[in-house]
């Protein structure tokens, strides 16, 4: 397993040639939710690989069960980066994804989530799903860290199998929290804006 | 059968490694020593400038000077490592440099979703294949035709297959210019190692150790290109008046280019002992390297200006910006190779 994760990190680096920038944020072992824009199947892997090794061990990307449980290879890869698989199709009442995430996080793990829900093929980011809000509400102690992934949609766009090894950027911004009295929509818009700001700063 | 095709490749490697005790000729060793001394002096000067730069000197220039020296150290280390590993090792090193440069180039160039598979072919298939062909060193010299013929026809076809006609010509051209400069032109530099060179009297040059002698020639070529870059910059700052193309590049002046060509000629003649050229031939060739190097820098500036980036290094923070360092090398390599092949092979 250790070997597979190392290989995965090397492969992620080779394929996406990422550089990581911590902007108004520092690597820290406190519990965090990294939330990022989503354009490629590689997103979760690359963001996870871009973290320093000691954070990688305690950070789990949240990924779609229907994709990552197909076939031996994907299952092996998913377990190598300790992915938390969520069933998108069958959401049970007492087993909502948010509850599952909170249970799995315990008091140790951080998560990587993509609040747009599914991969986005357009220029602009989609509206955020509400999961981030409920996570913030139920666990107000978590740091919500925005991440902008640049160029991933060109490396492995939706519907392609083979990646083109270009270069990409991971920009990690300052954490946000749910403000007192903030409505769900206000919060989700603010979270989305925090990623857009990272993108615009970069250019 | 397979072994026969691969034989020159593997053979070259073995031949080289059996001489590992003296991986290159004495003359090349002298040249490397001279370059090391120059670099040490350069580093010391850079340190001194950094200390005294507060008032009198433009700190941006000092920083750029120091950056150059640093990337030189790296390049020198890579070249020496390549020379020690042998011919094949050098080809692999240049292959990696070309791959990285093309990555930078395509990353900077906007492409459309429909270009994805064409790009996959270019980066994952054609680029390694080109350097493999250089290393195979077959009689028909397939490396000279693979990209300008096969890839140049294949790429537009692959884009057409993707069923997206928007800005079709422009997209094809962008990708093709990328391969032409970053991969094809660059691959002529390691190809120098495979030439059977004769000197101006028609005798086989260094008949006993052609292999290792050619490494010296490659080193000479890289050295002149890089020194010329710095001299163009330096002379331009010192005596430059007239910008050649002010909308494209704000540091290249005609005075700088002429002075750098003249100094390159001097340097070329000075280092002619490592080449098969007589001193005046080395001087002429150095002038050609100088002018083609200038052409490379200017063309790259135009591409960067078009894309609105200053250099490829700032495009993605933390990356060295390999393309910034090798633009002149890319343009000078094919010309230097062809001149050498035309006049100095039998």
Short mmCIF file of C-alpha atoms in Angstrom, two decimals:
data_model
loop_
_atom_site.label_atom_id
_atom_site.label_comp_id
_atom_site.label_asym_id
_atom_site.label_seq_id
_atom_site.Cartn_x
_atom_site.Cartn_y
_atom_site.Cartn_z
CA UNK A 1 0.00 0.00 0.00
CA UNK A 2 2.79 2.35 0.95
CA UNK A 3 4.42 1.54 -2.36
CA UNK A 4 1.26 2.20 -4.33
CA UNK A 5 0.79 5.58 -2.66
CA UNK A 6 4.35 6.55 -3.47
CA UNK A 7 3.89 5.48 -7.06
CA UNK A 8 0.65 7.44 -7.17
CA UNK A 9 2.34 10.61 -5.96
CA UNK A 10 5.11 10.18 -8.53
CA UNK A 11 2.59 9.52 -11.30
CA UNK A 12 0.49 12.53 -10.28
CA UNK A 13 3.60 14.71 -10.37
CA UNK A 14 4.72 13.38 -13.74
CA UNK A 15 1.33 13.65 -15.41
CA UNK A 16 0.20 16.98 -14.04
CA UNK A 17 3.54 18.69 -13.31
CA UNK A 18 1.86 20.58 -10.48
CA UNK A 19 3.32 23.34 -8.39
CA UNK A 20 1.73 24.08 -5.03
CA UNK A 21 1.30 27.56 -3.66
CA UNK A 22 0.15 28.21 -0.14
CA UNK A 23 -1.35 31.66 -0.20
CA UNK A 24 -2.25 33.20 3.16
CA UNK A 25 -2.32 29.64 4.48
CA UNK A 26 0.15 27.20 5.96
CA UNK A 27 0.31 23.42 5.98
CA UNK A 28 -1.15 22.29 9.32
CA UNK A 29 -2.29 19.04 10.87
CA UNK A 30 -5.48 20.54 12.31
CA UNK A 31 -8.68 19.12 10.87
CA UNK A 32 -9.60 20.75 7.63
CA UNK A 33 -11.95 20.52 4.70
CA UNK A 34 -10.11 21.34 1.48
CA UNK A 35 -12.73 22.31 -1.08
CA UNK A 36 -11.80 22.82 -4.73
CA UNK A 37 -13.17 23.34 -8.21
CA UNK A 38 -13.74 20.09 -10.06
CA UNK A 39 -12.97 19.54 -13.72
CA UNK A 40 -11.13 16.23 -13.94
CA UNK A 41 -10.94 12.76 -12.45
CA UNK A 42 -7.37 13.58 -11.49
CA UNK A 43 -8.39 16.48 -9.22
CA UNK A 44 -8.66 14.50 -6.00
CA UNK A 45 -5.46 12.59 -6.60
CA UNK A 46 -3.44 15.65 -7.59
CA UNK A 47 -4.59 17.81 -4.69
CA UNK A 48 -3.87 14.94 -2.28
CA UNK A 49 -0.44 14.35 -3.83
CA UNK A 50 0.33 18.07 -3.64
CA UNK A 51 0.06 18.08 0.17
CA UNK A 52 3.20 17.53 2.24
CA UNK A 53 3.64 13.82 3.17
CA UNK A 54 2.67 14.17 6.82
CA UNK A 55 -0.61 15.83 5.80
CA UNK A 56 -1.23 13.29 3.07
CA UNK A 57 -1.43 10.58 5.69
CA UNK A 58 -4.29 12.26 7.47
CA UNK A 59 -6.16 13.67 4.47
CA UNK A 60 -8.79 11.71 2.59
CA UNK A 61 -10.30 12.73 -0.75
CA UNK A 62 -14.03 12.20 -0.93
CA UNK A 63 -14.83 10.42 -4.19
CA UNK A 64 -17.73 8.85 -6.01
CA UNK A 65 -18.34 5.22 -5.15
CA UNK A 66 -19.80 4.36 -8.57
CA UNK A 67 -16.57 5.42 -10.32
CA UNK A 68 -13.93 4.21 -7.89
CA UNK A 69 -15.40 0.82 -7.11
CA UNK A 70 -15.41 -0.27 -10.71
CA UNK A 71 -12.68 -2.82 -11.28
CA UNK A 72 -9.74 -4.04 -9.25
CA UNK A 73 -7.36 -1.28 -10.38
CA UNK A 74 -9.53 1.65 -9.37
CA UNK A 75 -10.39 0.04 -6.04
CA UNK A 76 -6.72 -0.48 -5.32
CA UNK A 77 -5.86 3.08 -6.27
CA UNK A 78 -8.72 4.47 -4.18
CA UNK A 79 -7.60 2.59 -1.12
CA UNK A 80 -4.00 3.65 -1.68
CA UNK A 81 -4.90 7.28 -1.29
CA UNK A 82 -7.35 6.38 1.43
CA UNK A 83 -10.34 7.75 -0.43
CA UNK A 84 -13.66 8.10 1.32
CA UNK A 85 -16.18 6.71 -1.13
CA UNK A 86 -19.65 8.17 -1.19
CA UNK A 87 -22.63 6.65 -2.91
CA UNK A 88 -24.12 9.37 -5.08
CA UNK A 89 -27.15 7.40 -6.20
CA UNK A 90 -28.57 5.91 -3.04
CA UNK A 91 -28.70 8.48 -0.29
CA UNK A 92 -30.24 6.87 2.77
CA UNK A 93 -32.00 8.86 5.44
CA UNK A 94 -29.74 8.05 8.37
CA UNK A 95 -26.70 7.59 6.23
CA UNK A 96 -26.46 11.00 4.54
CA UNK A 97 -23.06 11.75 2.97
CA UNK A 98 -22.44 14.52 5.46
CA UNK A 99 -23.04 12.22 8.43
CA UNK A 100 -20.80 9.62 6.88
CA UNK A 101 -18.04 12.16 6.31
CA UNK A 102 -18.21 13.45 9.85
CA UNK A 103 -18.14 9.93 11.24
CA UNK A 104 -15.17 8.96 9.07
CA UNK A 105 -13.25 12.12 9.87
CA UNK A 106 -13.31 11.30 13.56
CA UNK A 107 -10.96 13.67 15.35
CA UNK A 108 -8.02 12.98 13.10
CA UNK A 109 -8.68 13.17 9.37
CA UNK A 110 -9.06 16.08 7.02
CA UNK A 111 -11.10 15.77 3.83
CA UNK A 112 -10.86 16.91 0.24
CA UNK A 113 -14.25 17.64 -1.30
CA UNK A 114 -15.56 19.07 -4.54
CA UNK A 115 -18.73 20.99 -3.72
CA UNK A 116 -19.74 21.34 -7.37
CA UNK A 117 -20.84 17.72 -7.13
CA UNK A 118 -19.72 16.44 -10.48
CA UNK A 119 -17.01 17.44 -12.89
CA UNK A 120 -17.60 20.63 -14.72
CA UNK A 121 -16.90 21.10 -18.42
CA UNK A 122 -17.73 24.82 -18.59
CA UNK A 123 -15.53 27.82 -17.96
CA UNK A 124 -17.43 29.02 -14.88
CA UNK A 125 -17.79 26.94 -11.75
CA UNK A 126 -21.16 25.36 -11.05
CA UNK A 127 -23.25 26.33 -8.03
CA UNK A 128 -22.10 24.56 -4.89
CA UNK A 129 -24.07 21.69 -3.39
CA UNK A 130 -25.10 22.21 0.20
CA UNK A 131 -22.87 19.54 1.78
CA UNK A 132 -20.14 22.05 2.62
CA UNK A 133 -22.65 24.16 4.55
CA UNK A 134 -23.89 21.24 6.64
CA UNK A 135 -20.33 20.14 7.36
CA UNK A 136 -19.53 23.65 8.56
CA UNK A 137 -22.68 23.76 10.67
CA UNK A 138 -22.18 20.41 12.35
CA UNK A 139 -18.46 20.82 12.90
CA UNK A 140 -17.83 24.55 13.35
CA UNK A 141 -14.27 23.81 14.49
CA UNK A 142 -13.16 22.66 11.02
CA UNK A 143 -11.07 24.97 8.89
CA UNK A 144 -12.62 25.27 5.43
CA UNK A 145 -9.75 25.79 3.03
CA UNK A 146 -10.44 26.90 -0.56
CA UNK A 147 -8.23 25.42 -3.29
CA UNK A 148 -8.04 26.42 -6.92
CA UNK A 149 -6.84 23.76 -9.34
CA UNK A 150 -5.63 25.28 -12.58
CA UNK A 151 -5.31 23.52 -15.95
CA UNK A 152 -6.53 20.11 -14.80
CA UNK A 153 -9.36 20.19 -17.33
CA UNK A 154 -6.75 20.25 -20.09
CA UNK A 155 -4.73 17.41 -18.63
CA UNK A 156 -7.63 14.98 -18.33
CA UNK A 157 -10.94 16.47 -19.43
CA UNK A 158 -14.30 14.85 -18.98
CA UNK A 159 -14.79 11.85 -21.22
CA UNK A 160 -11.10 11.20 -21.94
CA UNK A 161 -9.10 8.22 -20.71
CA UNK A 162 -5.53 9.21 -21.54
CA UNK A 163 -4.01 12.25 -19.83
CA UNK A 164 -1.87 14.82 -21.64
CA UNK A 165 1.08 15.64 -19.37
CA UNK A 166 0.91 19.44 -19.26
CA UNK A 167 1.71 21.62 -16.24
CA UNK A 168 -0.75 22.67 -13.55
CA UNK A 169 -1.04 24.83 -10.46
CA UNK A 170 -2.53 24.16 -7.06
CA UNK A 171 -3.32 27.35 -5.13
CA UNK A 172 -4.35 26.92 -1.51
CA UNK A 173 -6.00 29.94 0.10
CA UNK A 174 -6.88 31.25 3.56
CA UNK A 175 -9.49 29.23 5.54
CA UNK A 176 -13.05 30.43 5.95
CA UNK A 177 -15.69 29.61 8.57
CA UNK A 178 -19.46 29.77 8.74
CA UNK A 179 -20.29 33.25 10.06
CA UNK A 180 -22.83 33.93 12.78
CA UNK A 181 -26.31 34.13 11.25
CA UNK A 182 -25.16 33.48 7.73
CA UNK A 183 -27.75 31.77 5.51
CA UNK A 184 -26.98 28.63 3.55
CA UNK A 185 -27.00 30.41 0.20
CA UNK A 186 -24.86 33.32 1.43
CA UNK A 187 -22.30 30.93 2.81
CA UNK A 188 -22.14 28.75 -0.30
CA UNK A 189 -21.77 31.82 -2.52
CA UNK A 190 -18.99 33.14 -0.31
CA UNK A 191 -17.21 29.80 -0.43
CA UNK A 192 -17.47 29.73 -4.22
CA UNK A 193 -16.18 33.30 -4.41
CA UNK A 194 -13.15 32.38 -2.32
CA UNK A 195 -12.06 29.93 -5.03
CA UNK A 196 -12.80 32.40 -7.80
CA UNK A 197 -10.66 34.96 -6.00
CA UNK A 198 -7.75 32.52 -5.92
CA UNK A 199 -8.14 32.00 -9.65
CA UNK A 200 -8.31 35.69 -10.50
CA UNK A 201 -5.36 36.58 -8.29
CA UNK A 202 -3.30 34.13 -10.16
CA UNK A 203 -3.84 35.64 -13.56
CA UNK B 1 15.74 -8.77 -35.85
CA UNK B 2 14.81 -6.53 -32.99
CA UNK B 3 18.30 -6.77 -31.68
CA UNK B 4 19.67 -5.72 -35.05
CA UNK B 5 17.57 -2.60 -35.06
CA UNK B 6 18.47 -1.78 -31.50
CA UNK B 7 22.09 -2.69 -31.92
CA UNK B 8 23.50 0.77 -32.69
CA UNK B 9 21.63 2.08 -29.69
CA UNK B 10 22.84 -0.51 -27.24
CA UNK B 11 26.18 -0.76 -28.96
CA UNK B 12 26.79 2.95 -28.57
CA UNK B 13 26.02 2.67 -24.92
CA UNK B 14 28.41 -0.20 -24.35
CA UNK B 15 31.14 1.40 -26.35
CA UNK B 16 30.85 4.48 -24.19
CA UNK B 17 30.68 2.74 -20.89
CA UNK B 18 33.75 0.68 -21.61
CA UNK B 19 35.67 3.96 -21.74
CA UNK B 20 34.24 5.17 -18.49
CA UNK B 21 37.68 5.69 -17.06
CA UNK B 22 38.17 8.55 -19.55
CA UNK B 23 34.66 9.46 -20.64
CA UNK B 24 35.79 12.34 -22.79
CA UNK B 25 38.90 13.56 -24.38
CA UNK B 26 41.57 15.60 -22.68
CA UNK B 27 40.70 18.66 -24.73
CA UNK B 28 37.09 18.47 -23.64
CA UNK B 29 38.26 18.16 -20.06
CA UNK B 30 40.27 21.36 -20.46
CA UNK B 31 37.24 23.14 -21.88
CA UNK B 32 35.10 22.00 -18.98
CA UNK B 33 37.74 23.18 -16.53
CA UNK B 34 37.80 26.59 -18.25
CA UNK B 35 34.02 26.84 -18.04
CA UNK B 36 34.09 25.91 -14.36
CA UNK B 37 36.58 28.66 -13.64
CA UNK B 38 34.44 31.15 -15.57
CA UNK B 39 31.39 30.08 -13.59
CA UNK B 40 33.19 30.38 -10.27
CA UNK B 41 34.32 33.88 -11.22
CA UNK B 42 30.78 34.69 -12.34
CA UNK B 43 29.30 33.46 -9.07
CA UNK B 44 31.79 35.52 -7.05
CA UNK B 45 31.10 38.63 -9.11
CA UNK B 46 27.38 38.03 -8.63
CA UNK B 47 27.81 37.81 -4.86
CA UNK B 48 29.85 41.01 -4.82
CA UNK B 49 27.30 42.84 -6.96
CA UNK B 50 24.51 41.66 -4.68
CA UNK B 51 26.27 43.28 -1.71
CA UNK B 52 27.03 46.59 -3.32
CA UNK B 53 23.90 46.88 -5.40
CA UNK B 54 21.93 49.20 -3.10
CA UNK B 55 22.53 52.48 -4.90
CA UNK B 56 24.69 52.36 -7.96
CA UNK B 57 23.47 49.29 -9.78
CA UNK B 58 20.08 48.28 -10.98
CA UNK B 59 19.17 45.43 -8.65
CA UNK B 60 16.88 43.84 -11.23
CA UNK B 61 19.84 43.39 -13.58
CA UNK B 62 21.96 41.95 -10.79
CA UNK B 63 19.21 39.50 -9.92
CA UNK B 64 18.82 38.45 -13.54
CA UNK B 65 22.60 38.01 -13.78
CA UNK B 66 22.65 35.80 -10.71
CA UNK B 67 19.73 33.78 -11.98
CA UNK B 68 21.56 33.17 -15.20
CA UNK B 69 24.69 32.06 -13.41
CA UNK B 70 22.63 29.65 -11.33
CA UNK B 71 20.92 28.12 -14.34
CA UNK B 72 24.32 27.85 -15.98
CA UNK B 73 25.65 25.81 -13.12
CA UNK B 74 22.71 23.54 -13.55
CA UNK B 75 23.12 23.28 -17.29
CA UNK B 76 26.82 22.65 -16.95
CA UNK B 77 26.18 19.91 -14.40
CA UNK B 78 23.61 18.32 -16.69
CA UNK B 79 25.96 18.45 -19.67
CA UNK B 80 28.86 16.94 -17.77
CA UNK B 81 26.62 14.24 -16.34
CA UNK B 82 25.40 13.53 -19.86
CA UNK B 83 28.94 13.34 -21.18
CA UNK B 84 29.94 10.92 -18.46
CA UNK B 85 26.91 8.67 -19.00
CA UNK B 86 27.68 8.57 -22.70
CA UNK B 87 25.98 9.30 -25.96
CA UNK B 88 22.73 7.60 -25.12
CA UNK B 89 22.59 9.35 -21.79
CA UNK B 90 23.04 12.72 -23.48
CA UNK B 91 20.22 11.95 -25.93
CA UNK B 92 17.93 10.99 -23.04
CA UNK B 93 18.80 14.20 -21.18
CA UNK B 94 18.05 16.36 -24.19
CA UNK B 95 14.86 14.35 -24.67
CA UNK B 96 13.72 15.25 -21.18
CA UNK B 97 14.59 18.90 -21.72
CA UNK B 98 12.61 18.94 -24.98
CA UNK B 99 9.65 17.23 -23.35
CA UNK B 100 9.60 19.76 -20.54
CA UNK B 101 9.96 22.70 -22.93
CA UNK B 102 7.06 21.48 -25.05
CA UNK B 103 4.98 21.07 -21.90
CA UNK B 104 5.65 24.68 -21.01
CA UNK B 105 4.87 25.78 -24.54
CA UNK B 106 1.53 23.97 -24.77
CA UNK B 107 0.54 24.96 -21.24
CA UNK B 108 0.97 28.59 -22.25
CA UNK B 109 -0.92 28.17 -25.53
CA UNK B 110 -4.69 27.97 -25.34
CA UNK B 111 -6.00 24.79 -26.92
CA UNK B 112 -9.50 23.49 -27.28
CA UNK B 113 -11.08 20.38 -25.95
CA UNK B 114 -10.88 18.84 -29.44
CA UNK B 115 -7.07 19.05 -29.42
CA UNK B 116 -6.74 16.65 -26.52
CA UNK B 117 -5.87 13.51 -28.44
CA UNK B 118 -3.59 15.32 -30.89
CA UNK B 119 -1.73 16.71 -27.87
CA UNK B 120 -1.49 13.26 -26.38
CA UNK B 121 0.17 11.99 -29.54
CA UNK B 122 2.55 14.91 -29.68
CA UNK B 123 3.72 14.77 -26.06
CA UNK B 124 3.58 11.08 -25.34
CA UNK B 125 4.36 9.50 -28.70
CA UNK B 126 6.16 11.83 -31.10
CA UNK B 127 8.48 13.55 -28.61
CA UNK B 128 10.04 10.37 -27.18
CA UNK B 129 10.05 8.78 -30.64
CA UNK B 130 12.06 11.68 -32.06
CA UNK B 131 14.85 11.25 -29.52
CA UNK B 132 14.70 7.48 -29.88
CA UNK B 133 15.35 7.94 -33.60
CA UNK B 134 18.28 10.25 -32.87
CA UNK B 135 19.72 7.57 -30.62
CA UNK B 136 19.09 4.78 -33.14
CA UNK B 137 21.20 6.70 -35.64
CA UNK B 138 19.96 4.75 -38.66
CA UNK B 139 21.44 5.26 -42.09
CA UNK B 140 18.41 7.03 -43.55
CA UNK B 141 18.37 9.48 -40.64
CA UNK B 142 14.67 9.14 -40.00
CA UNK B 143 14.87 11.70 -37.20
CA UNK B 144 15.15 14.40 -39.84
CA UNK B 145 11.78 13.56 -41.39
CA UNK B 146 9.60 12.20 -38.59
CA UNK B 147 8.32 15.50 -37.24
CA UNK B 148 8.32 17.83 -40.26
CA UNK B 149 6.58 15.26 -42.45
CA UNK B 150 4.77 12.61 -40.45
CA UNK B 151 3.78 14.66 -37.40
CA UNK B 152 3.06 17.78 -39.45
CA UNK B 153 0.47 15.86 -41.45
CA UNK B 154 -0.80 13.75 -38.59
CA UNK B 155 -1.60 16.56 -36.15
CA UNK B 156 -4.09 18.47 -38.35
CA UNK B 157 -5.70 15.16 -39.30
CA UNK B 158 -6.12 14.19 -35.65
CA UNK B 159 -7.65 17.57 -34.84
CA UNK B 160 -10.05 17.20 -37.78
CA UNK B 161 -11.08 13.78 -36.49
CA UNK B 162 -12.12 15.40 -33.24
CA UNK B 163 -14.87 17.14 -35.22
CA UNK B 164 -14.28 20.73 -34.11
CA UNK B 165 -13.62 23.25 -36.89
CA UNK B 166 -13.25 26.39 -34.80
CA UNK B 167 -9.93 28.15 -35.52
CA UNK B 168 -8.67 24.91 -37.02
CA UNK B 169 -5.65 26.35 -38.84
CA UNK B 170 -4.59 28.40 -35.86
CA UNK B 171 -4.76 25.42 -33.51
CA UNK B 172 -2.81 23.16 -35.86
CA UNK B 173 -0.17 25.84 -36.34
CA UNK B 174 0.29 26.39 -32.60
CA UNK B 175 0.92 22.74 -31.91
CA UNK B 176 3.21 22.33 -34.91
CA UNK B 177 5.33 25.36 -34.03
CA UNK B 178 5.62 23.94 -30.55
CA UNK B 179 7.01 20.60 -31.75
CA UNK B 180 9.20 22.24 -34.36
CA UNK B 181 10.98 24.53 -31.90
CA UNK B 182 10.96 22.58 -28.65
CA UNK B 183 11.55 19.08 -29.98
CA UNK B 184 12.66 18.92 -33.58
CA UNK B 185 15.14 21.79 -33.55
CA UNK B 186 16.50 20.83 -30.14
CA UNK B 187 17.09 17.21 -31.17
CA UNK B 188 19.80 18.34 -33.59
CA UNK B 189 22.04 19.16 -30.63
CA UNK B 190 22.48 15.55 -29.38
CA UNK B 191 22.48 14.38 -33.01
CA UNK B 192 25.88 16.09 -33.29
CA UNK B 193 27.32 13.20 -31.31
CA UNK B 194 26.64 10.80 -34.17
CA UNK B 195 28.40 12.66 -36.98
CA UNK B 196 31.52 11.15 -38.56
CA UNK B 197 33.46 14.37 -38.76
CA UNK B 198 36.41 15.07 -41.06
CA UNK B 199 38.58 18.13 -40.53
CA UNK B 200 39.39 20.71 -43.19
CA UNK B 201 42.20 18.60 -44.65
CA UNK B 202 39.75 15.75 -45.31
CA UNK B 203 41.19 13.50 -42.61
CA UNK B 204 38.85 11.73 -40.21
CA UNK B 205 38.82 13.95 -37.14
CA UNK B 206 40.14 12.15 -34.08
CA UNK B 207 39.87 8.80 -35.79
CA UNK B 208 40.57 6.92 -32.57
CA UNK B 209 38.04 8.70 -30.40
CA UNK B 210 35.46 10.34 -32.61
CA UNK B 211 32.77 9.62 -30.06
CA UNK B 212 34.29 11.45 -27.18
CA UNK B 213 35.62 14.23 -29.40
CA UNK B 214 32.11 14.98 -30.63
CA UNK B 215 31.08 15.54 -27.04
CA UNK B 216 33.58 18.36 -26.95
CA UNK B 217 31.99 19.82 -30.07
CA UNK B 218 28.56 19.69 -28.44
CA UNK B 219 29.96 21.37 -25.36
CA UNK B 220 31.54 24.05 -27.56
CA UNK B 221 28.21 24.68 -29.24
CA UNK B 222 26.23 24.98 -26.00
CA UNK B 223 28.93 27.17 -24.49
CA UNK B 224 28.99 29.65 -27.38
CA UNK B 225 25.18 29.85 -27.49
CA UNK B 226 24.91 30.54 -23.78
CA UNK B 227 27.80 33.01 -23.62
CA UNK B 228 26.33 34.79 -26.61
CA UNK B 229 23.00 35.18 -24.78
CA UNK B 230 24.73 36.89 -21.90
CA UNK B 231 26.88 39.04 -24.16
CA UNK B 232 23.90 40.22 -26.17
CA UNK B 233 22.25 41.24 -22.94
CA UNK B 234 25.40 42.80 -21.51
CA UNK B 235 26.52 44.69 -24.63
CA UNK B 236 22.96 45.85 -25.18
CA UNK B 237 22.89 47.38 -21.69
CA UNK B 238 26.32 48.96 -22.12
CA UNK B 239 26.24 50.42 -25.62
CA UNK B 240 22.78 49.65 -26.95
CA UNK B 241 20.88 52.54 -28.56
CA UNK B 242 18.52 51.19 -31.20
CA UNK B 243 15.97 48.57 -30.28
CA UNK B 244 15.47 46.08 -33.10
CA UNK B 245 11.82 45.40 -32.49
CA UNK B 246 10.63 47.49 -29.57
CA UNK B 247 7.14 46.01 -29.45
CA UNK B 248 8.52 42.50 -29.16
CA UNK B 249 11.54 42.82 -26.95
CA UNK B 250 12.85 45.78 -24.97
CA UNK B 251 16.40 44.59 -24.42
CA UNK B 252 17.69 43.48 -27.84
CA UNK B 253 19.49 46.25 -29.63
CA UNK B 254 21.32 46.19 -32.96
CA UNK B 255 24.52 47.37 -31.24
CA UNK B 256 24.21 44.55 -28.73
CA UNK B 257 23.69 41.96 -31.44
CA UNK B 258 26.66 43.15 -33.51
CA UNK B 259 28.99 43.44 -30.53
CA UNK B 260 27.91 40.02 -29.28
CA UNK B 261 28.49 38.49 -32.72
CA UNK B 262 32.00 39.98 -32.76
CA UNK B 263 32.77 38.73 -29.25
CA UNK B 264 31.38 35.31 -30.12
CA UNK B 265 33.69 35.18 -33.12
CA UNK B 266 36.60 35.85 -30.78
CA UNK B 267 35.49 33.23 -28.31
CA UNK B 268 34.89 30.74 -31.11
CA UNK B 269 38.43 31.24 -32.42
CA UNK B 270 39.76 31.04 -28.86
CA UNK B 271 38.11 27.65 -28.31
CA UNK B 272 38.76 26.27 -31.81
CA UNK B 273 41.13 23.62 -30.39
CA UNK B 274 38.19 21.60 -29.13
CA UNK B 275 36.54 21.53 -32.58
CA UNK B 276 37.50 20.19 -36.01
CA UNK B 277 37.47 23.79 -37.32
CA UNK B 278 40.42 26.04 -38.08
CA UNK B 279 40.40 29.22 -36.04
CA UNK B 280 38.82 31.32 -38.78
CA UNK B 281 36.22 28.65 -39.49
CA UNK B 282 35.39 28.48 -35.79
CA UNK B 283 35.01 32.27 -35.77
CA UNK B 284 32.58 32.21 -38.70
CA UNK B 285 30.57 29.40 -37.17
CA UNK B 286 30.44 31.25 -33.86
CA UNK B 287 28.99 34.27 -35.68
CA UNK B 288 26.34 32.03 -37.23
CA UNK B 289 25.53 30.58 -33.80
CA UNK B 290 25.31 34.10 -32.42
CA UNK B 291 22.88 35.29 -35.10
CA UNK B 292 20.68 32.19 -35.01
CA UNK B 293 20.67 32.39 -31.23
CA UNK B 294 19.45 35.96 -31.49
CA UNK B 295 16.75 34.81 -33.91
CA UNK B 296 15.59 32.23 -31.37
CA UNK B 297 15.39 34.72 -28.54
CA UNK B 298 13.50 37.22 -30.65
CA UNK B 299 11.02 34.65 -31.96
CA UNK B 300 10.33 33.36 -28.48
CA UNK B 301 9.81 36.92 -27.26
CA UNK B 302 7.20 37.38 -29.99
CA UNK B 303 5.39 34.22 -28.94
CA UNK B 304 5.49 35.28 -25.30
CA UNK B 305 4.27 38.79 -26.11
CA UNK B 306 1.43 37.32 -28.13
CA UNK B 307 0.41 35.26 -25.11
CA UNK B 308 0.97 38.16 -22.73
CA UNK B 309 3.54 36.46 -20.51
CA UNK B 310 6.94 37.84 -19.69
CA UNK B 311 8.74 34.59 -19.38
CA UNK B 312 7.83 30.98 -19.15
CA UNK B 313 9.22 30.86 -15.64
CA UNK B 314 6.59 33.21 -14.26
CA UNK B 315 3.86 31.40 -16.13
CA UNK B 316 3.93 28.72 -13.49
CA UNK B 317 5.59 29.76 -10.31
CA UNK B 318 8.34 27.54 -9.07
CA UNK B 319 9.18 26.15 -12.48
CA UNK B 320 12.55 27.08 -13.83
CA UNK B 321 11.19 28.11 -17.21
CA UNK B 322 13.33 25.83 -19.32
CA UNK B 323 12.08 27.34 -22.54
CA UNK B 324 13.48 30.74 -21.51
CA UNK B 325 16.93 29.20 -21.25
CA UNK B 326 16.97 27.11 -24.41
CA UNK B 327 15.25 29.33 -26.97
CA UNK B 328 18.52 30.36 -28.63
CA UNK B 329 19.85 26.83 -28.39
CA UNK B 330 16.81 25.52 -30.24
CA UNK B 331 17.30 27.87 -33.17
CA UNK B 332 21.04 27.51 -33.39
CA UNK B 333 21.19 23.71 -33.12
CA UNK B 334 19.85 22.70 -36.56
CA UNK B 335 21.92 25.33 -38.34
CA UNK B 336 25.09 24.37 -36.51
CA UNK B 337 24.41 20.70 -37.18
CA UNK B 338 23.72 21.20 -40.88
CA UNK B 339 26.78 23.40 -41.39
CA UNK B 340 28.98 20.85 -39.66
CA UNK B 341 27.43 18.03 -41.64
CA UNK B 342 27.73 19.86 -44.94
CA UNK B 343 31.31 21.04 -44.66
CA UNK B 344 32.88 18.61 -42.21
CA UNK B 345 31.64 15.15 -43.05
CA UNK B 346 32.84 13.08 -45.95
#
